[in-house]
PDB file of C-alpha atoms in Angstrom:
ATOM      1  CA  MET A   1      36.672  -8.841 132.042  1.00 57.00           C
ATOM      2  CA  ALA A   2      36.142 -11.342 134.516  1.00 66.00           C
ATOM      3  CA  LEU A   3      35.886  -9.543 138.444  1.00 69.00           C
ATOM      4  CA  LYS A   4      38.513 -10.877 141.082  1.00 67.00           C
ATOM      5  CA  LYS A   5      38.568 -11.581 144.616  1.00 66.00           C
ATOM      6  CA  GLU A   6      41.728 -12.300 146.355  1.00 65.00           C
ATOM      7  CA  GLY A   7      42.895 -13.736 142.913  1.00 65.00           C
ATOM      8  CA  THR A   8      39.903 -15.796 142.264  1.00 73.00           C
ATOM      9  CA  GLU A   9      37.139 -15.204 139.613  1.00 85.00           C
ATOM     10  CA  ILE A  10      33.765 -14.451 141.307  1.00 91.00           C
ATOM     11  CA  LYS A  11      31.161 -17.061 140.426  1.00 95.00           C
ATOM     12  CA  ALA A  12      27.121 -17.446 141.461  1.00 97.00           C
ATOM     13  CA  TYR A  13      24.506 -19.121 140.988  1.00 97.00           C
ATOM     14  CA  ILE A  14      21.367 -17.470 139.788  1.00 97.00           C
ATOM     15  CA  PHE A  15      18.176 -17.502 142.298  1.00 97.00           C
ATOM     16  CA  ILE A  16      15.357 -17.189 140.588  1.00 97.00           C
ATOM     17  CA  THR A  17      12.454 -16.612 142.439  1.00 96.00           C
ATOM     18  CA  CYS A  18       8.631 -18.490 141.899  1.00 95.00           C
ATOM     19  CA  LEU A  19       6.975 -14.655 141.028  1.00 93.00           C
ATOM     20  CA  VAL A  20      10.164 -13.634 138.728  1.00 96.00           C
ATOM     21  CA  ASP A  21      10.175 -17.122 136.827  1.00 95.00           C
ATOM     22  CA  THR A  22       6.439 -16.672 136.479  1.00 94.00           C
ATOM     23  CA  PHE A  23       5.492 -13.350 135.967  1.00 95.00           C
ATOM     24  CA  PHE A  24       8.404 -10.798 135.716  1.00 96.00           C
ATOM     25  CA  PRO A  25      11.309 -13.098 134.048  1.00 97.00           C
ATOM     26  CA  HIS A  26      12.353  -9.353 132.553  1.00 97.00           C
ATOM     27  CA  VAL A  27      13.797  -8.806 136.466  1.00 98.00           C
ATOM     28  CA  GLY A  28      16.015 -11.870 136.121  1.00 97.00           C
ATOM     29  CA  GLU A  29      17.412 -11.293 132.809  1.00 97.00           C
ATOM     30  CA  SER A  30      18.054  -7.601 134.298  1.00 98.00           C
ATOM     31  CA  MET A  31      19.971  -9.116 137.291  1.00 98.00           C
ATOM     32  CA  VAL A  32      21.954 -10.886 134.373  1.00 97.00           C
ATOM     33  CA  GLU A  33      22.625  -8.216 132.764  1.00 97.00           C
ATOM     34  CA  VAL A  34      23.960  -6.284 135.791  1.00 97.00           C
ATOM     35  CA  LEU A  35      26.153  -8.879 137.123  1.00 97.00           C
ATOM     36  CA  ARG A  36      27.227  -9.761 133.997  1.00 96.00           C
ATOM     37  CA  ARG A  37      27.978  -6.147 133.277  1.00 95.00           C
ATOM     38  CA  ILE A  38      30.148  -6.082 136.136  1.00 95.00           C
ATOM     39  CA  GLY A  39      32.103  -9.007 135.762  1.00 95.00           C
ATOM     40  CA  VAL A  40      30.719 -11.898 137.299  1.00 96.00           C
ATOM     41  CA  ASP A  41      30.682 -15.552 135.950  1.00 96.00           C
ATOM     42  CA  LEU A  42      27.377 -16.693 136.211  1.00 97.00           C
ATOM     43  CA  ASP A  43      25.408 -19.963 136.204  1.00 96.00           C
ATOM     44  CA  PHE A  44      21.807 -21.031 136.157  1.00 96.00           C
ATOM     45  CA  LEU A  45      20.539 -24.078 137.587  1.00 96.00           C
ATOM     46  CA  GLY A  46      17.646 -25.200 135.639  1.00 94.00           C
ATOM     47  CA  ASP A  47      15.649 -27.827 138.102  1.00 94.00           C
ATOM     48  CA  GLN A  48      15.587 -25.398 140.631  1.00 95.00           C
ATOM     49  CA  THR A  49      12.160 -24.804 141.979  1.00 93.00           C
ATOM     50  CA  CYS A  50      10.623 -23.102 144.803  1.00 95.00           C
ATOM     51  CA  CYS A  51      12.597 -22.479 147.976  1.00 96.00           C
ATOM     52  CA  GLY A  52       9.292 -23.702 149.523  1.00 95.00           C
ATOM     53  CA  GLN A  53       8.222 -20.285 151.661  1.00 94.00           C
ATOM     54  CA  PRO A  54       4.764 -20.457 150.324  1.00 92.00           C
ATOM     55  CA  ALA A  55       3.646 -23.563 152.142  1.00 94.00           C
ATOM     56  CA  PHE A  56       5.931 -22.504 155.163  1.00 94.00           C
ATOM     57  CA  ASN A  57       4.039 -19.440 155.704  1.00 90.00           C
ATOM     58  CA  SER A  58       0.606 -20.669 155.396  1.00 90.00           C
ATOM     59  CA  GLY A  59       1.411 -23.831 157.876  1.00 92.00           C
ATOM     60  CA  TYR A  60       2.045 -26.470 155.252  1.00 95.00           C
ATOM     61  CA  HIS A  61       5.747 -27.344 156.787  1.00 95.00           C
ATOM     62  CA  SER A  62       5.632 -31.117 155.834  1.00 95.00           C
ATOM     63  CA  ASP A  63       5.335 -29.695 151.877  1.00 96.00           C
ATOM     64  CA  ALA A  64       7.888 -27.106 152.782  1.00 97.00           C
ATOM     65  CA  LYS A  65      10.814 -29.484 153.752  1.00 96.00           C
ATOM     66  CA  ILE A  66      10.512 -31.288 150.439  1.00 97.00           C
ATOM     67  CA  LEU A  67      10.984 -28.069 148.528  1.00 97.00           C
ATOM     68  CA  ALA A  68      13.667 -26.623 151.306  1.00 97.00           C
ATOM     69  CA  LYS A  69      15.603 -30.171 150.879  1.00 96.00           C
ATOM     70  CA  ARG A  70      15.804 -30.160 146.966  1.00 96.00           C
ATOM     71  CA  PHE A  71      16.294 -26.296 146.906  1.00 97.00           C
ATOM     72  CA  LEU A  72      19.861 -27.711 149.668  1.00 97.00           C
ATOM     73  CA  SER A  73      20.308 -31.018 147.282  1.00 96.00           C
ATOM     74  CA  LEU A  74      20.819 -28.361 144.016  1.00 96.00           C
ATOM     75  CA  PHE A  75      22.558 -25.313 145.768  1.00 97.00           C
ATOM     76  CA  ASP A  76      25.137 -26.636 148.115  1.00 95.00           C
ATOM     77  CA  ARG A  77      27.754 -26.235 145.896  1.00 93.00           C
ATOM     78  CA  ASP A  78      31.013 -24.022 146.385  1.00 91.00           C
ATOM     79  CA  ASP A  79      30.026 -20.678 144.711  1.00 94.00           C
ATOM     80  CA  TYR A  80      27.944 -17.767 145.605  1.00 97.00           C
ATOM     81  CA  ILE A  81      23.747 -17.852 145.303  1.00 98.00           C
ATOM     82  CA  VAL A  82      22.419 -14.501 144.527  1.00 98.00           C
ATOM     83  CA  CYS A  83      18.484 -13.648 144.722  1.00 98.00           C
ATOM     84  CA  PRO A  84      16.523 -10.721 143.717  1.00 97.00           C
ATOM     85  CA  SER A  85      14.634 -10.817 146.623  1.00 97.00           C
ATOM     86  CA  GLY A  86      14.605 -10.516 150.231  1.00 96.00           C
ATOM     87  CA  SER A  87      11.474 -12.255 150.916  1.00 94.00           C
ATOM     88  CA  CYS A  88      13.069 -15.447 149.162  1.00 96.00           C
ATOM     89  CA  THR A  89      16.466 -15.386 150.449  1.00 97.00           C
ATOM     90  CA  SER A  90      15.254 -14.815 154.074  1.00 96.00           C
ATOM     91  CA  MET A  91      13.654 -18.153 153.748  1.00 97.00           C
ATOM     92  CA  VAL A  92      16.493 -19.854 153.111  1.00 97.00           C
ATOM     93  CA  LYS A  93      19.091 -17.516 155.322  1.00 96.00           C
ATOM     94  CA  ILE A  94      16.438 -17.420 158.481  1.00 95.00           C
ATOM     95  CA  PHE A  95      13.785 -20.150 158.300  1.00 96.00           C
ATOM     96  CA  TYR A  96      15.406 -23.119 156.736  1.00 97.00           C
ATOM     97  CA  LYS A  97      16.700 -23.115 160.407  1.00 95.00           C
ATOM     98  CA  GLU A  98      13.489 -22.909 161.849  1.00 94.00           C
ATOM     99  CA  LEU A  99      11.391 -25.641 159.289  1.00 95.00           C
ATOM    100  CA  PHE A 100      14.462 -28.071 160.379  1.00 95.00           C
ATOM    101  CA  LYS A 101      14.864 -26.866 164.432  1.00 92.00           C
ATOM    102  CA  ASN A 102      15.198 -30.382 165.692  1.00 88.00           C
ATOM    103  CA  ASN A 103      17.257 -31.847 162.692  1.00 91.00           C
ATOM    104  CA  PRO A 104      21.263 -30.955 163.169  1.00 89.00           C
ATOM    105  CA  GLU A 105      22.324 -32.966 159.980  1.00 89.00           C
ATOM    106  CA  MET A 106      20.316 -30.375 158.192  1.00 93.00           C
ATOM    107  CA  HIS A 107      21.681 -27.602 159.624  1.00 93.00           C
ATOM    108  CA  GLU A 108      24.931 -28.263 158.988  1.00 94.00           C
ATOM    109  CA  ILE A 109      23.830 -28.057 155.308  1.00 96.00           C
ATOM    110  CA  ILE A 110      21.850 -25.052 155.774  1.00 97.00           C
ATOM    111  CA  GLU A 111      24.678 -23.190 157.373  1.00 96.00           C
ATOM    112  CA  ARG A 112      27.297 -23.988 154.222  1.00 95.00           C
ATOM    113  CA  VAL A 113      24.491 -22.736 151.878  1.00 97.00           C
ATOM    114  CA  SER A 114      22.754 -19.674 153.583  1.00 96.00           C
ATOM    115  CA  LEU A 115      26.478 -18.389 154.142  1.00 96.00           C
ATOM    116  CA  ARG A 116      26.677 -18.380 150.426  1.00 96.00           C
ATOM    117  CA  THR A 117      22.950 -17.114 149.625  1.00 98.00           C
ATOM    118  CA  HIS A 118      22.833 -13.276 149.241  1.00 98.00           C
ATOM    119  CA  GLU A 119      19.993 -10.523 148.149  1.00 98.00           C
ATOM    120  CA  PHE A 120      21.041  -8.860 145.078  1.00 98.00           C
ATOM    121  CA  SER A 121      21.696  -5.228 146.659  1.00 98.00           C
ATOM    122  CA  ASP A 122      23.702  -7.365 149.477  1.00 98.00           C
ATOM    123  CA  PHE A 123      25.905  -9.281 147.131  1.00 98.00           C
ATOM    124  CA  ILE A 124      26.707  -5.869 144.964  1.00 98.00           C
ATOM    125  CA  VAL A 125      27.781  -3.535 148.085  1.00 98.00           C
ATOM    126  CA  ASN A 126      28.671  -6.122 150.465  1.00 97.00           C
ATOM    127  CA  VAL A 127      30.644  -8.920 149.264  1.00 96.00           C
ATOM    128  CA  LEU A 128      31.591  -7.373 145.835  1.00 96.00           C
ATOM    129  CA  LYS A 129      31.913  -4.170 147.670  1.00 96.00           C
ATOM    130  CA  MET A 130      30.680  -1.853 144.664  1.00 96.00           C
ATOM    131  CA  LYS A 131      28.029   0.830 144.483  1.00 96.00           C
ATOM    132  CA  ASP A 132      28.470   1.940 140.753  1.00 96.00           C
ATOM    133  CA  VAL A 133      27.287  -0.732 138.242  1.00 96.00           C
ATOM    134  CA  GLY A 134      27.438   1.463 135.650  1.00 95.00           C
ATOM    135  CA  ALA A 135      23.592   2.842 135.449  1.00 97.00           C
ATOM    136  CA  TYR A 136      22.104   5.572 133.942  1.00 96.00           C
ATOM    137  CA  TYR A 137      19.021   6.890 134.538  1.00 96.00           C
ATOM    138  CA  ALA A 138      17.530  10.227 134.235  1.00 94.00           C
ATOM    139  CA  GLY A 139      14.368  10.506 136.416  1.00 95.00           C
ATOM    140  CA  LYS A 140      13.245  10.852 139.896  1.00 97.00           C
ATOM    141  CA  VAL A 141      12.391   7.931 141.683  1.00 98.00           C
ATOM    142  CA  THR A 142      11.639   6.791 145.754  1.00 98.00           C
ATOM    143  CA  TYR A 143      12.125   3.540 147.127  1.00 98.00           C
ATOM    144  CA  HIS A 144      10.273   0.916 149.242  1.00 97.00           C
ATOM    145  CA  ASP A 145      11.948  -1.304 151.725  1.00 96.00           C
ATOM    146  CA  SER A 146      10.175  -4.716 151.460  1.00 94.00           C
ATOM    147  CA  CYS A 147       9.879  -6.625 154.835  1.00 94.00           C
ATOM    148  CA  HIS A 148      11.711  -9.310 154.617  1.00 93.00           C
ATOM    149  CA  LEU A 149      14.659  -7.281 153.485  1.00 95.00           C
ATOM    150  CA  LEU A 150      14.603  -4.997 155.944  1.00 95.00           C
ATOM    151  CA  ARG A 151      13.287  -6.690 158.681  1.00 94.00           C
ATOM    152  CA  GLU A 152      14.349 -10.387 158.613  1.00 93.00           C
ATOM    153  CA  LEU A 153      18.056  -9.375 156.919  1.00 96.00           C
ATOM    154  CA  LYS A 154      18.455  -5.761 158.316  1.00 96.00           C
ATOM    155  CA  ILE A 155      19.573  -4.603 154.944  1.00 97.00           C
ATOM    156  CA  LYS A 156      18.420  -0.628 154.161  1.00 96.00           C
ATOM    157  CA  ASP A 157      21.369   1.280 152.967  1.00 97.00           C
ATOM    158  CA  GLU A 158      22.835  -1.137 150.129  1.00 98.00           C
ATOM    159  CA  PRO A 159      20.077  -0.583 147.609  1.00 98.00           C
ATOM    160  CA  ARG A 160      20.068   3.318 148.898  1.00 98.00           C
ATOM    161  CA  LYS A 161      23.580   3.068 147.682  1.00 98.00           C
ATOM    162  CA  LEU A 162      23.416   1.639 144.454  1.00 98.00           C
ATOM    163  CA  ILE A 163      20.487   3.762 143.669  1.00 98.00           C
ATOM    164  CA  ASN A 164      22.334   7.127 145.347  1.00 97.00           C
ATOM    165  CA  SER A 165      25.292   5.687 142.821  1.00 97.00           C
ATOM    166  CA  VAL A 166      23.082   5.642 139.584  1.00 97.00           C
ATOM    167  CA  LYS A 167      23.968   8.773 136.783  1.00 96.00           C
ATOM    168  CA  GLY A 168      21.695  11.147 136.201  1.00 96.00           C
ATOM    169  CA  ILE A 169      19.105  10.310 138.968  1.00 97.00           C
ATOM    170  CA  ASP A 170      16.870  12.377 141.019  1.00 97.00           C
ATOM    171  CA  PHE A 171      16.013   9.968 144.438  1.00 98.00           C
ATOM    172  CA  ILE A 172      13.605  11.029 146.973  1.00 97.00           C
ATOM    173  CA  GLU A 173      13.041   9.445 150.097  1.00 97.00           C
ATOM    174  CA  MET A 174       9.306   8.910 150.846  1.00 97.00           C
ATOM    175  CA  ASN A 175       7.876   9.358 154.844  1.00 95.00           C
ATOM    176  CA  ASN A 176       7.457   5.956 156.174  1.00 95.00           C
ATOM    177  CA  SER A 177       9.632   3.541 153.393  1.00 94.00           C
ATOM    178  CA  ASP A 178       9.988   0.861 155.852  1.00 92.00           C
ATOM    179  CA  SER A 179       6.233   0.742 156.017  1.00 91.00           C
ATOM    180  CA  CYS A 180       4.836  -2.755 154.474  1.00 92.00           C
ATOM    181  CA  CYS A 181       2.604  -2.045 151.828  1.00 89.00           C
ATOM    182  CA  GLY A 182      -0.174  -4.679 152.612  1.00 87.00           C
ATOM    183  CA  PHE A 183       0.756  -7.607 150.462  1.00 85.00           C
ATOM    184  CA  GLY A 184       2.155 -10.089 152.856  1.00 82.00           C
ATOM    185  CA  GLY A 185       1.821 -13.206 150.204  1.00 77.00           C
ATOM    186  CA  THR A 186      -1.379 -14.783 151.075  1.00 80.00           C
ATOM    187  CA  PHE A 187      -2.373 -12.280 153.750  1.00 82.00           C
ATOM    188  CA  SER A 188      -3.495  -9.912 151.344  1.00 82.00           C
ATOM    189  CA  ILE A 189      -6.361 -12.643 150.287  1.00 81.00           C
ATOM    190  CA  LYS A 190      -6.717 -13.508 153.735  1.00 84.00           C
ATOM    191  CA  PHE A 191      -7.269  -9.938 154.619  1.00 84.00           C
ATOM    192  CA  PRO A 192      -8.045  -8.187 151.595  1.00 86.00           C
ATOM    193  CA  ASP A 193      -9.872  -4.959 153.643  1.00 88.00           C
ATOM    194  CA  VAL A 194      -7.145  -4.783 156.114  1.00 89.00           C
ATOM    195  CA  SER A 195      -4.362  -4.948 153.022  1.00 89.00           C
ATOM    196  CA  VAL A 196      -5.772  -2.744 151.115  1.00 89.00           C
ATOM    197  CA  SER A 197      -6.224  -0.270 154.287  1.00 90.00           C
ATOM    198  CA  ILE A 198      -1.844  -0.596 154.736  1.00 92.00           C
ATOM    199  CA  LEU A 199      -1.772   0.148 150.893  1.00 94.00           C
ATOM    200  CA  ASP A 200      -3.707   3.338 150.091  1.00 93.00           C
ATOM    201  CA  GLU A 201      -1.409   4.882 153.091  1.00 94.00           C
ATOM    202  CA  LYS A 202       1.564   3.568 150.992  1.00 95.00           C
ATOM    203  CA  LEU A 203       0.685   4.740 148.110  1.00 95.00           C
ATOM    204  CA  GLU A 204      -0.283   8.540 149.582  1.00 96.00           C
ATOM    205  CA  ASN A 205       3.628   8.245 150.866  1.00 96.00           C
ATOM    206  CA  ILE A 206       4.488   7.402 146.970  1.00 97.00           C
ATOM    207  CA  ILE A 207       2.661  10.117 146.003  1.00 97.00           C
ATOM    208  CA  ASN A 208       3.649  12.905 147.609  1.00 96.00           C
ATOM    209  CA  THR A 209       7.286  12.597 146.632  1.00 97.00           C
ATOM    210  CA  GLY A 210       6.347  13.285 143.406  1.00 97.00           C
ATOM    211  CA  ALA A 211       8.369  10.439 141.579  1.00 97.00           C
ATOM    212  CA  GLU A 212       7.961   9.352 138.158  1.00 96.00           C
ATOM    213  CA  ALA A 213       8.749   5.368 139.513  1.00 97.00           C
ATOM    214  CA  VAL A 214       9.080   3.474 142.672  1.00 97.00           C
ATOM    215  CA  VAL A 215      11.917   1.202 143.388  1.00 98.00           C
ATOM    216  CA  SER A 216      11.825  -1.946 145.472  1.00 97.00           C
ATOM    217  CA  ALA A 217      13.525  -5.101 145.875  1.00 95.00           C
ATOM    218  CA  ASP A 218      10.559  -7.390 146.024  1.00 95.00           C
ATOM    219  CA  MET A 219       8.211  -8.135 143.169  1.00 95.00           C
ATOM    220  CA  GLY A 220       5.706  -9.257 145.599  1.00 93.00           C
ATOM    221  CA  CYS A 221       5.509  -5.653 146.693  1.00 94.00           C
ATOM    222  CA  LEU A 222       5.916  -4.070 143.548  1.00 96.00           C
ATOM    223  CA  MET A 223       2.982  -6.060 142.315  1.00 93.00           C
ATOM    224  CA  GLN A 224       0.577  -4.763 144.956  1.00 94.00           C
ATOM    225  CA  ILE A 225       1.595  -1.379 144.526  1.00 95.00           C
ATOM    226  CA  GLY A 226       2.053  -1.219 140.558  1.00 95.00           C
ATOM    227  CA  GLY A 227      -1.368  -3.225 140.654  1.00 94.00           C
ATOM    228  CA  ALA A 228      -3.201  -0.494 142.221  1.00 94.00           C
ATOM    229  CA  LEU A 229      -1.534   2.256 140.295  1.00 96.00           C
ATOM    230  CA  LYS A 230      -2.586   0.970 137.206  1.00 95.00           C
ATOM    231  CA  ARG A 231      -6.460   0.208 138.508  1.00 94.00           C
ATOM    232  CA  ARG A 232      -6.378   4.320 140.268  1.00 94.00           C
ATOM    233  CA  LYS A 233      -4.646   5.506 136.787  1.00 96.00           C
ATOM    234  CA  ILE A 234      -2.097   6.943 138.746  1.00 96.00           C
ATOM    235  CA  PRO A 235       1.230   7.294 136.513  1.00 96.00           C
ATOM    236  CA  ILE A 236       4.033   6.114 138.600  1.00 97.00           C
ATOM    237  CA  GLU A 237       5.987   3.276 136.977  1.00 97.00           C
ATOM    238  CA  THR A 238       7.062   0.368 139.263  1.00 97.00           C
ATOM    239  CA  MET A 239      10.442  -0.969 139.250  1.00 97.00           C
ATOM    240  CA  HIS A 240      12.624  -4.072 140.864  1.00 98.00           C
ATOM    241  CA  LEU A 241      16.131  -2.300 141.622  1.00 98.00           C
ATOM    242  CA  ALA A 242      17.748  -4.767 139.114  1.00 98.00           C
ATOM    243  CA  GLU A 243      16.105  -3.313 136.399  1.00 97.00           C
ATOM    244  CA  LEU A 244      17.197   0.332 137.562  1.00 97.00           C
ATOM    245  CA  LEU A 245      20.778  -1.017 137.535  1.00 98.00           C
ATOM    246  CA  ALA A 246      20.178  -2.302 134.740  1.00 97.00           C
ATOM    247  CA  SER A 247      19.181   0.815 132.274  1.00 92.00           C
ATOM    248  CA  ASP A 248      21.130   3.333 130.369  1.00 81.00           C
ATOM    249  CA  ARG A 249      18.477   4.923 129.141  1.00 60.00           C
ATOM    250  CA  GLY A 250      18.206   8.927 129.221  1.00 47.00           C
TER     251      GLY A 250
END
């Protein structure tokens, strides 16, 4: 049954990030599974590409503007836009304004699109007003706050409300859950020693919880954390929030 708000069916476009599209398509599939399960009518724009964040963060603002204009022209429609990433969502909602700070005409378009753009957990909790999406997971998990989701979008409680509503789950907060994992996009490439030092502290906090899985809302963080866990043969699974909420295994 389609979900309705004020008598109108809830419709949304899927905004898939480059990392999810290239390396972790199952995360996008999990997000679709969860949103369809709770009745959201979804559509996917096949012409979508990068939002421009990597170019913007690296100082290539002319290239970032080209990609941002493409994104805005594609998604300047009437329905919600949902993304499985705080990082890419913050690019649209916050940094597009900075990218076009001297262009009032673009600001009107950015305002229209950004108001309808939501990170996955924000969309379910704050737009749909839901917490229990019918997930079941029998295991102990902890949660890592990704920097953009927490610091730029101020989203902290929403993922925790969703996790705590999963039936069968044992949720354990780690110490300093809001500390960085050391990824930071090209930061981890430009400053590998600093990145690994930050990551070591994050891994210690994860391990100390005794959790079987660490959950987050950004695949950049999980790629950084998961890679280190595998290289060090530490048997802790990494899982995007959408994967957890799509789970129904015992």
